[in-house]
Coordinates of C-alpha atoms and ligand atoms in Angstrom, one line a residue:
M8 CA 0.0 0.1 0.1
A9 CA 1.2 3.5 -1.1
R10 CA 2.9 5.5 1.7
R11 CA -0.3 7.2 4.2
T12 CA 0.2 10.8 5.7
Y13 CA -2.5 11.4 8.7
F14 CA -3.1 15.5 9.1
D15 CA -6.3 15.2 10.5
H16 CA -5.6 14.9 14.7
N17 CA -8.6 17.6 15.0
A18 CA -10.8 14.5 14.4
T19 CA -9.5 12.2 16.3
T20 CA -5.5 10.3 17.1
A21 CA -4.1 7.3 17.6
A22 CA -3.6 6.0 21.2
R23 CA -0.2 6.3 22.3
R24 CA 1.7 2.8 22.7
E25 CA 1.8 3.4 26.6
V26 CA -1.7 4.2 26.7
V27 CA -2.9 1.1 24.7
E28 CA -0.1 -1.2 27.3
A29 CA -1.7 0.9 30.5
M30 CA -5.3 -0.4 29.2
L31 CA -4.5 -4.3 28.5
P32 CA -4.3 -5.8 31.7
F33 CA -7.7 -4.0 32.8
F34 CA -9.3 -6.2 30.0
R35 CA -7.5 -9.3 31.1
E36 CA -7.5 -10.7 34.8
R37 CA -8.3 -7.1 36.1
F38 CA -11.6 -7.3 34.9
G39 CA -12.6 -6.5 38.5
N40 CA -15.8 -3.9 38.7
A41 CA -14.2 -0.9 41.1
S42 CA -17.7 -0.5 43.3
S43 CA -16.9 -4.1 44.6
I44 CA -15.2 -4.7 47.8
H45 CA -13.1 -7.8 47.4
L46 CA -9.5 -7.5 45.9
F47 CA -10.9 -7.4 42.0
G48 CA -12.6 -4.5 42.9
Q49 CA -10.4 -3.1 45.2
E50 CA -7.1 -2.8 42.6
N51 CA -9.5 -1.5 40.2
R52 CA -10.2 1.3 42.7
E53 CA -6.5 2.2 42.8
A54 CA -5.7 2.5 39.5
V55 CA -9.0 4.5 38.7
D56 CA -8.2 7.2 41.5
A57 CA -4.5 6.9 40.3
A58 CA -5.9 8.3 36.6
R59 CA -8.7 10.8 37.9
A60 CA -5.4 12.3 39.9
H61 CA -3.4 12.6 36.1
V62 CA -6.7 13.6 34.8
A63 CA -6.8 16.3 37.1
S64 CA -2.9 17.4 36.6
L65 CA -4.1 18.2 33.6
V66 CA -6.7 20.3 34.1
G67 CA -5.5 22.0 37.0
G68 CA -7.8 20.5 39.1
E69 CA -8.5 18.4 41.7
P70 CA -8.9 14.7 42.0
E71 CA -12.8 15.0 43.3
E72 CA -13.2 17.7 40.4
I73 CA -13.2 14.7 37.6
I74 CA -16.2 13.1 36.3
F75 CA -15.4 10.4 33.7
T76 CA -17.6 10.2 31.5
S77 CA -18.0 8.7 27.6
G78 CA -16.2 11.4 25.7
G79 CA -16.1 15.0 24.9
T80 CA -19.9 14.7 23.6
E81 CA -21.1 13.7 27.2
S82 CA -19.5 15.8 28.9
D83 CA -20.9 18.8 26.4
N84 CA -24.0 17.3 27.7
L85 CA -23.6 17.0 31.3
A86 CA -22.1 20.1 31.9
I87 CA -24.9 22.1 29.9
R88 CA -28.1 20.4 30.7
G89 CA -26.9 19.5 34.3
A90 CA -25.3 22.9 35.3
A91 CA -28.6 25.0 33.7
R92 CA -31.1 23.3 34.6
A93 CA -29.8 23.0 38.4
R94 CA -29.6 26.9 37.9
R95 CA -33.1 27.4 37.0
R96 CA -34.3 25.1 39.9
A97 CA -32.5 27.8 41.9
S98 CA -32.9 30.9 40.8
K99 CA -35.4 30.9 38.0
A100 CA -32.9 32.0 35.0
D101 CA -33.1 30.7 31.8
R102 CA -30.6 32.2 29.7
I103 CA -28.0 30.1 28.3
V104 CA -25.6 32.2 26.5
T105 CA -23.3 30.2 23.9
S106 CA -21.2 31.0 20.7
A107 CA -22.4 30.4 17.2
I108 CA -18.9 29.0 16.3
E109 CA -19.3 25.6 19.2
H110 CA -19.0 22.0 18.3
P111 CA -22.3 20.8 17.8
A112 CA -21.7 18.8 20.5
V113 CA -22.7 22.1 22.4
L114 CA -24.8 24.0 20.0
K115 CA -27.1 21.1 19.4
T116 CA -26.9 20.7 23.3
C117 CA -28.4 24.1 23.9
E118 CA -30.5 24.0 20.5
D119 CA -32.5 21.4 22.2
L120 CA -32.6 22.8 25.7
G121 CA -34.2 25.5 23.9
R122 CA -36.8 24.2 22.0
D123 CA -38.0 21.3 24.7
E124 CA -37.5 22.9 27.7
G125 CA -38.0 26.9 27.2
F126 CA -34.6 28.1 27.4
R127 CA -33.5 31.1 25.7
V128 CA -30.4 30.7 24.2
T129 CA -27.9 33.5 23.0
Y130 CA -25.7 33.0 20.4
V131 CA -22.4 35.6 20.8
P132 CA -20.8 35.8 16.9
C133 CA -16.9 36.3 16.2
D134 CA -14.8 38.3 14.4
R135 CA -13.4 37.8 11.0
D136 CA -10.2 36.0 12.7
G137 CA -12.5 33.6 14.9
V138 CA -12.7 34.9 18.2
V139 CA -15.7 35.7 19.9
R140 CA -17.1 39.3 20.9
L141 CA -16.1 39.5 24.3
D142 CA -18.7 43.2 23.7
E143 CA -21.4 41.1 22.7
L144 CA -20.9 38.1 25.1
E145 CA -21.2 40.6 27.6
R146 CA -24.6 43.1 26.5
A147 CA -25.5 39.0 26.1
L148 CA -25.1 38.4 30.5
S149 CA -28.1 39.5 33.3
P150 CA -29.5 37.9 36.0
A151 CA -31.6 36.0 34.0
T152 CA -28.4 34.1 32.6
A153 CA -28.4 30.3 33.8
L154 CA -24.9 29.8 32.0
V155 CA -22.6 30.4 30.2
T156 CA -20.3 28.2 27.8
V157 CA -18.2 29.2 25.3
M158 CA -15.5 27.1 23.7
L159 CA -11.7 27.1 24.9
A160 CA -10.0 26.1 21.5
N161 CA -11.7 26.1 18.0
N162 CA -11.8 22.3 16.4
E163 CA -12.1 24.2 12.4
T164 CA -10.0 26.8 13.3
G165 CA -7.7 26.2 16.5
V166 CA -8.5 29.5 17.5
I167 CA -8.1 29.9 20.9
Q168 CA -10.8 32.1 22.9
P169 CA -10.7 34.7 25.7
I170 CA -12.0 32.1 28.1
R171 CA -10.2 34.0 31.5
E172 CA -11.7 37.4 29.8
I173 CA -15.5 35.7 29.6
A174 CA -15.0 34.1 32.5
A175 CA -14.3 36.6 34.5
L176 CA -17.3 38.8 33.4
A177 CA -19.8 36.4 33.9
R178 CA -18.3 35.4 37.4
R179 CA -19.4 39.4 37.8
H180 CA -23.3 38.6 37.8
G181 CA -22.1 34.9 39.5
I182 CA -23.3 33.4 36.5
P183 CA -21.7 29.5 35.9
V184 CA -19.1 29.2 33.2
H185 CA -18.7 25.8 30.6
T186 CA -15.6 25.8 28.9
D187 CA -15.4 22.5 26.2
A188 CA -11.4 22.2 26.5
V189 CA -11.8 19.0 23.9
Q190 CA -9.6 21.0 21.1
G191 CA -7.1 22.6 24.2
A192 CA -6.6 19.6 26.2
G193 CA -2.9 18.3 24.8
K194 CA -2.2 21.5 22.6
I195 CA -2.1 24.3 24.6
P196 CA -1.7 24.4 29.0
V197 CA -5.0 24.4 30.4
D198 CA -5.7 25.0 34.0
A199 CA -9.4 25.5 35.0
G200 CA -8.1 27.5 38.2
D201 CA -6.8 29.6 36.2
L202 CA -9.0 30.1 33.1
G203 CA -11.5 31.0 36.2
V204 CA -14.1 28.2 34.7
D205 CA -16.4 26.3 36.7
L206 CA -16.9 23.1 34.2
L207 CA -14.8 22.0 31.9
S208 CA -14.7 19.0 29.0
I209 CA -11.8 17.1 27.9
A210 CA -11.9 13.8 25.2
G211 CA -9.4 10.9 25.5
H212 CA -9.2 10.4 21.6
K213 CA -8.4 14.4 20.7
F214 CA -5.3 14.0 22.9
Y215 CA -3.6 10.1 22.0
G216 CA -5.8 8.6 24.4
P217 CA -9.2 6.0 23.9
K218 CA -11.7 6.5 22.1
G219 CA -15.2 6.4 23.8
I220 CA -13.7 7.7 27.3
G221 CA -13.5 11.7 28.6
A222 CA -14.2 14.0 31.2
L223 CA -15.8 16.7 32.8
Y224 CA -13.9 19.0 35.1
V225 CA -16.7 20.0 37.7
R226 CA -15.2 23.1 40.2
R227 CA -16.6 22.1 43.8
G228 CA -19.4 24.0 45.1
T229 CA -20.7 24.0 41.3
P230 CA -24.6 23.4 41.8
I231 CA -25.4 20.3 38.4
E232 CA -27.5 17.6 38.3
A233 CA -27.2 14.1 36.5
I234 CA -28.8 13.6 33.4
S235 CA -28.8 10.1 33.2
T236 CA -30.2 7.8 36.9
G237 CA -28.3 4.6 38.0
G238 CA -26.5 4.2 40.6
S239 CA -24.1 6.3 42.9
H240 CA -21.1 6.3 41.0
E241 CA -18.8 9.5 40.2
C242 CA -20.5 11.4 42.6
G243 CA -23.6 9.9 41.4
L244 CA -23.1 12.3 38.5
R245 CA -22.3 9.8 36.0
P246 CA -24.1 6.3 37.5
G247 CA -23.0 3.2 35.3
T248 CA -20.0 0.5 36.3
E249 CA -16.6 2.7 35.1
N250 CA -15.0 1.7 31.8
I251 CA -11.9 0.5 33.8
P252 CA -9.7 0.4 30.5
G253 CA -10.2 3.9 29.5
I254 CA -10.1 5.2 32.4
V255 CA -6.7 4.4 33.2
G256 CA -5.5 5.4 29.5
L257 CA -7.1 8.7 29.6
G258 CA -4.8 9.0 32.8
E259 CA -2.1 7.7 31.0
A260 CA -2.9 9.9 28.1
A261 CA -3.1 12.9 30.1
R262 CA 0.3 12.4 32.2
I263 CA 2.3 11.7 29.0
S264 CA 0.2 15.0 27.6
K265 CA 1.2 17.3 30.4
R266 CA 5.1 15.6 30.3
E267 CA 5.3 15.9 26.3
L268 CA 3.7 19.2 26.3
P269 CA 6.1 22.4 25.9
R270 CA 8.5 19.2 23.4
E271 CA 6.1 18.2 21.1
M272 CA 4.0 21.6 20.6
E273 CA 7.0 23.1 19.6
H274 CA 7.9 20.7 17.3
I275 CA 4.1 20.8 15.8
R276 CA 4.3 24.8 15.7
A277 CA 7.3 24.4 13.8
L278 CA 5.9 22.6 10.6
R279 CA 2.5 23.8 10.7
D280 CA 3.7 27.5 10.5
R281 CA 6.4 26.6 7.9
L282 CA 3.8 24.6 5.9
E283 CA 1.9 27.7 5.8
R284 CA 4.2 30.0 4.7
S285 CA 4.4 27.5 2.0
V286 CA 1.5 27.4 0.9
L287 CA 1.3 31.1 0.8
E288 CA 4.2 31.0 -1.3
R289 CA 3.2 28.1 -3.7
V290 CA -0.5 28.8 -4.1
P291 CA -2.3 32.1 -5.1
D292 CA -5.6 32.7 -4.0
V293 CA -5.3 31.1 -0.3
S294 CA -5.5 32.6 2.7
I295 CA -5.6 31.2 6.7
A296 CA -8.5 31.2 8.7
G297 CA -8.0 32.8 12.2
A298 CA -4.6 33.9 10.9
G299 CA -4.5 37.1 13.2
A300 CA -5.9 35.6 16.3
L301 CA -4.0 33.3 18.8
R302 CA -4.1 29.4 17.5
V303 CA -3.4 26.0 19.0
P304 CA -0.3 25.2 17.6
N305 CA -1.1 22.0 15.4
T306 CA -4.3 23.8 12.8
S307 CA -4.0 25.1 9.7
N308 CA -7.8 25.5 8.5
M309 CA -7.1 26.6 4.6
L310 CA -9.9 28.6 2.2
V311 CA -8.5 27.7 -1.1
G312 CA -10.3 29.7 -3.5
R313 CA -12.2 29.0 -6.7
V314 CA -11.8 24.5 -5.5
E315 CA -14.4 22.8 -3.5
G316 CA -12.8 21.6 -0.2
E317 CA -14.5 18.2 -0.9
A318 CA -13.0 17.8 -3.3
V319 CA -9.6 18.7 -2.7
T320 CA -9.2 16.5 0.5
L321 CA -11.0 13.3 -2.1
N322 CA -8.1 14.5 -4.2
L323 CA -5.4 14.6 -1.9
S324 CA -6.7 11.1 0.1
M325 CA -6.2 9.6 -2.9
S326 CA -2.8 10.8 -3.2
G327 CA -2.3 9.5 0.6
F328 CA -3.0 12.5 2.9
A329 CA -5.8 12.6 5.8
V330 CA -7.1 16.6 5.8
S331 CA -10.2 17.5 6.4
S332 CA -12.8 20.2 4.6
G333 CA -15.2 21.7 6.1
S334 CA -16.1 20.0 10.3
A335 CA -15.4 16.3 10.4
C336 CA -18.5 15.9 11.6
A337 CA -20.6 17.7 8.7
S338 CA -18.8 16.0 5.9
G339 CA -20.6 13.5 3.4
A340 CA -22.3 16.5 2.7
S341 CA -20.8 19.3 1.2
E342 CA -22.3 22.1 3.3
P343 CA -20.3 25.4 3.5
S344 CA -18.8 25.6 7.0
Y345 CA -21.0 27.2 9.8
V346 CA -18.0 28.2 11.4
L347 CA -15.8 29.7 8.4
L348 CA -19.6 31.2 7.5
A349 CA -19.5 33.0 11.2
L350 CA -16.0 34.7 10.2
G351 CA -17.6 36.5 7.7
F352 CA -15.9 34.4 4.7
D353 CA -19.5 33.8 1.5
G354 CA -20.7 31.0 1.3
A355 CA -18.3 30.0 -1.8
A356 CA -15.2 31.1 0.2
S357 CA -16.5 28.5 2.7
Q358 CA -16.6 25.9 0.2
G359 CA -12.8 25.3 -0.4
G360 CA -11.8 25.3 3.7
I361 CA -8.8 22.8 4.3
R362 CA -8.7 21.5 8.0
I363 CA -4.7 20.5 8.2
S364 CA -4.0 19.5 12.2
L365 CA -0.6 18.1 12.8
G366 CA 0.5 15.5 15.7
F367 CA 3.6 14.9 17.1
A368 CA 4.7 11.4 15.0
N369 CA 4.3 14.0 11.8
T370 CA 7.5 14.8 10.1
G371 CA 9.7 17.2 7.6
E372 CA 9.5 14.9 5.2
E373 CA 5.7 14.5 5.4
V374 CA 5.3 18.4 5.2
D375 CA 7.1 18.1 2.1
A376 CA 5.9 15.2 0.7
F377 CA 2.6 17.3 1.0
L378 CA 3.9 20.9 -0.4
E379 CA 5.0 19.3 -3.4
I380 CA 1.4 17.4 -3.9
F381 CA -1.1 20.4 -2.8
P382 CA 0.1 23.0 -5.3
R383 CA -0.5 20.2 -8.1
V384 CA -3.9 19.4 -7.0
V385 CA -5.6 22.6 -6.4
E386 CA -4.4 23.4 -9.6
R387 CA -5.5 20.1 -11.4
L388 CA -9.1 21.0 -9.8
R389 CA -8.7 24.6 -10.5
S390 CA -8.0 23.9 -14.2
L391 CA -11.0 21.7 -14.4
S392 CA -14.1 23.4 -13.0
P393 CA -13.6 27.3 -13.6
I394 CA -16.0 28.3 -11.3
R395 CA -16.4 31.6 -9.9
Ligands
PLP15 C1 -14.5 16.5 19.3 C2 -15.1 17.3 19.8 C3 -15.8 16.9 20.8 C4 -16.2 16.0 20.8 O1 -16.4 14.8 21.0 P1 -16.0 13.5 21.6 O2 -15.6 12.7 22.2 O3 -16.3 12.6 20.3 O4 -17.7 13.2 22.0 C5 -16.6 18.3 21.2 N1 -16.1 19.0 21.5 C6 -15.0 19.1 20.6 C7 -14.4 20.7 20.4 C8 -14.4 17.9 19.6 O5 -13.1 18.6 19.0

């Protein structure tokens, strides 16, 4: 098979070798239920506690503030539904303030609460660089606000949002703040205390951990209700027998990520910056979404004029390169990206978005090979379909 190069780490990552190794015993001899009081259970309770400490350390919280979930989507659902309902029950506040560029796990959850439970949702716009507008956000806050939820880093553009400032504004009104940090963890330092947020979501598979496991940081004392019913696991907030192999894998991914972050990110940033510079030199009519803002170091969203992002993605795939057009979750349908539209690009420009998201295992040779292929793919597609 021809060589394959993976440039789609914002969609998912391969679990690190050490992560898989750490998990294996928990599928075999260490299969006990952590709630059991016998030795099979108790040794696994210890493993869960150790993983909780690693995850807490990664996000700047205490172990008691970490709730394990099935991933980013569930963490977002638990945070938003759980905290908004709890606050409305206590204070009648029924507004949710979010942004126009959130992941569907947040957007759809807010929509759902609006449609089915009578919450009123405000979608704060972003500026041309993809940064949520603080002035608009501040105007949206009131004593009726039950929750603010804004992502830490956008999955399509990599743009880092001013969460510390947002949390400070919300705190003045005593409003709890959630941040979807799924694209932040493992890419930039994340510290819930420093950010001033009450709730923070992460997902294992976005930072070289296993799929189907994530966590929600819940600051001590934050009012929140469970969204499913059952046993008393995870402080009653997430009932159900723990996914112990996943939890152990998540803990190991967190431990290694924290240790390796500075080195890995320097490597990735150098590759990303060279890739962007070279593409801009070699391919006319390309712009980089969010180029004027702070971004996570691994992400480049290139708007390539006069082509469809999906066609570029498919052609690159035939040459062995995995990138994404629009958001991965929306692919299958050739719709312009709602995130790029929110940045103010028109429908045609938004169709030409190509997201390249690098990982620590990518190399300079892979970037060189990409820079050979990419201009040719774009040129061919432009000559085939002389649109616009
Ligand atoms: C991937 C992603 C999610 C969803 O996480 P899952 O673990 O796939 O459920 C949520 N938010 C953001 C920003 C993401 O990138």
